[in-house]
Amino acid sequence: MEYVLTTDALSKHYKKGKALDGLCMHVPKGAIYGFVGKNGAGKTTLIRLICGLSHPTSGSFTLYGMEHTDSEMKKMRKRMGAVVETPALSSDMTAEENLRQQYRILGLSSFDGIKDLLVLVGLEQTGKKKVRAFSLGMKQRLGIAMAMAGEPDFLVLDEPTNGLDPQGIIELRELILKLNHEKGITFLISSHILDELARIATHYGIIDQGKMVKEFSADDLEKECNSKLHIEADVSDAEEIFRILEERGISYEILPGKDKKLEEYFISLIGGDGHA
Amino acid sequence: MRKLLRADLYRMYRNKKIWIALLAMFSAAGMMISMQYSGMDYEVPLSRVIFLPMTFFGLVIAAYVGFYAGEDFSDGTVRNKIVTGNRRRDIYVSQLVGVWSASLVLYILTVLVAVSVGLPLFACDVGIKEVSMYFILGCFTVLAMGSIFYLISMCIGNRSVAITVCMGLAFLMLFLCLHTNQILAQSQYKNEVLNPHYVSGVKRICYELLHDMNPMGQIAQLSEMKYLSPVRWIVSDVLWLLAAHGIGTVVFGKKDIR
């Protein structure tokens, strides 16, 4: 399998402790990789490292097969875009001016693609409105457009649904799926909202205390959750079913709706109260 | 690095802050020239006016650079430069060049205003050659000053803290300049009696060195169009420029960007 990003025993230590502790992960090409973990598990630290915003204490990572210490790494970085925590935007500029600035930073000779990018993220009507007057959802979408400048084939989104209203979440989900399906862009998405992630992710990585607990695909998750028989029954019949099962000594578990399966799997791996 | 420089200069001159800084310098020039024109009962020489508004330069550039460099961190736009594969050294240097350009623009336009307003109002006692020499010395000073405040802002990486620290340092340099200036201005004799406050020997050299190394001390000399040692002046500024570049690229290169 071809990987866009791999990490090998990647560690980042601060004075307060270890943010990443020998993390190994593999993001396959073309995947939507859901990166799941509790607050402080090390998700943003990993994203900062792969974006070059901070330096690893030990271990290594590769982007498109190139070691992070390679002098040519900057060429690989040009193939990726990222929105780390909050979108990095100049608040006193319009959406178009921000994109033009990003084009300048990338050294692109023409501003031709800007209009298309604005249409892609649904911000073509914003005109002369400054970014400081944008809603959080608009900023998030502009952040993605900024990350899309230069046509990268790997996008890293750190908590992209943070602060978005339900409509904004739906729009963002559709945008991610569209980019993945139509342009073949690989995504690495860290998110707290497991239900939301479960709707789009093709692969998952679960991180806890700076370590990778498990990596698995959406198919693996499906198989794992289907190894037990799922019975749907009216609540009124439940008592009778429980009685029969108990008489025959068969263990059972009462599960909530099926959208919860990633959440349950996460809790079974991590333990605790499941605050991802 | 050219692409980064293009982006930084666009951001700098598109932003209102540079024009606010310019307005502050023009206001300072207007205020000081009118004070000299109306407050003195003798004909004031032009040499006292040309560089006089520059006494405000340190405070204005400290606030401006703290804001400009700090904003790149507070908006997070510095991350865009790193994520897109630009080398940190290039990012630091391109912004430093931007700060130099802003410093020079503020300096040149302020002096131009002072000369154009001052020429018809004051007695012309200086030639172009002398003014040009001081103007060049002033260029070194403003570049050094911009570099120092830029270094601090980039090391701090937070807009409000950077502005506070830069302004604090500007006041500290100003007070140090006032102190060294007061000591060095003492005449050796007062009423034909040896002045006890006059310092001489090694101590005097140290004070002169301190005055020359302090960009605010240089501004004080510039505003009076007098100097202690032009060579020491230029060497001090070149050392400041090299230090700001060297320390800045190393510190920024290792810094974890939030």
PDB file of C-alpha atoms in Angstrom, chain B residues 48 59 98 124 128 158 181 183 192 215:
ATOM      1  CA  ARG B  48      18.371  72.044  14.914  1.00  0.00           C
ATOM      2  CA  LEU B  59       8.783  54.785  20.282  1.00  0.00           C
ATOM      3  CA  GLY B  98      10.135  44.444   5.214  1.00  0.00           C
ATOM      4  CA  CYS B 124      19.817  77.813   6.732  1.00  0.00           C
ATOM      5  CA  ILE B 128      23.812  69.480   1.534  1.00  0.00           C
ATOM      6  CA  ASN B 158       2.766  37.161  20.616  1.00  0.00           C
ATOM      7  CA  ASN B 181      23.722  62.426  27.446  1.00  0.00           C
ATOM      8  CA  ILE B 183      26.824  63.038  31.894  1.00  0.00           C
ATOM      9  CA  GLU B 192      36.828  78.398  35.619  1.00  0.00           C
ATOM     10  CA  PRO B 215      20.375  53.705  19.031  1.00  0.00           C
TER      11      PRO B 215
END
